[in-house]
Amino acid sequence: MRILLVEDETSIANFIKEGLEEEGFAVDVADNGKSGMQMAIDNMTEYDVILLDWMLPGVNGIEICRAVRKENNEIPVIFLTAKDTTDDAVFGLEAGANDYIRKPFAFEELLARIRVLMRSKPGDGTTFHCGDIEMDVESHRVTKKGKNIELTQKEFSLLEFLLRNKGKVSRRTRIIEKVWDIHFDYDNSVIDVYINFLRKKLDEQGAESFIETIRGVGYRINNDK
Ligand code: CA
């Protein structure tokens, strides 16, 4: 799952980015309003959530939010704001934001709000299974036959993406868009490497892999698994 964070204070941006990456999100950061607006408009379908600081150099968060809402009503937007009057909060929500959080905030609170918004998107759950493999996104746990399986952040994100799209082919380009951030260098073989890591950790020995390769297109976890 991929998040756009528009925040001009480097220390806050780093704190949020690092925390979210530990939770398995890919995070793109814009440090000013203009590039934030550009990234939001250019990559709209790639983001699962947009986090917008309110006061930004150039274009402010409200303007970005309005521009996003002109194109897309689905994508959750959360304001990060130092403003703390009720009027300002209402103004943010009227501009189309789904939620707002006042600075300073605890990372856990931000994460909880992101999870709530992602849960309320149609078709998006937080627990998934495939045969005897179970994934709980909120507690960040993957088990096989009830036994804990340790995954790296990228392995976790990739598995989450494949399971969210169970029964459908996950195209390689789409996997890159949703699991890797904007700094990905388009070496496609990285995906195969991570698929192999997942297979090594989760496949039944001697059996067909739980991840099917669709040659030249991508990968799929079948519904009957
Ligand atoms: Ca700011």
Tab-separated table of N, CA and C in Angstrom, residues 13 93 99 101 112 120 151 177 208:
chain	number	residue	atom	x	y	z
A	13	ALA	N	8.348	14.926	8.582
A	13	ALA	CA	8.228	14.059	7.402
A	13	ALA	C	9.015	12.763	7.598
A	93	LEU	N	-12.452	19.626	6.492
A	93	LEU	CA	-13.383	18.560	6.113
A	93	LEU	C	-14.259	19.008	4.949
A	99	ASP	N	-10.448	13.142	7.346
A	99	ASP	CA	-10.097	13.193	8.765
A	99	ASP	C	-8.977	14.226	8.929
A	101	ILE	N	-5.706	15.389	11.920
A	101	ILE	CA	-5.028	15.054	13.159
A	101	ILE	C	-4.183	16.260	13.544
A	112	ALA	N	-3.481	4.467	13.401
A	112	ALA	CA	-4.837	3.977	13.666
A	112	ALA	C	-5.841	4.646	12.728
A	120	SER	N	-12.499	1.267	5.717
A	120	SER	CA	-13.819	1.676	5.262
A	120	SER	C	-13.921	1.732	3.740
A	151	LEU	N	8.621	-11.890	8.125
A	151	LEU	CA	8.809	-11.319	6.793
A	151	LEU	C	9.455	-9.950	6.915
A	177	GLU	N	3.960	0.027	-8.650
A	177	GLU	CA	3.274	1.253	-8.223
A	177	GLU	C	2.808	1.203	-6.787
A	208	GLU	N	3.138	-27.294	-5.467
A	208	GLU	CA	3.078	-26.137	-6.352
A	208	GLU	C	3.080	-24.855	-5.497
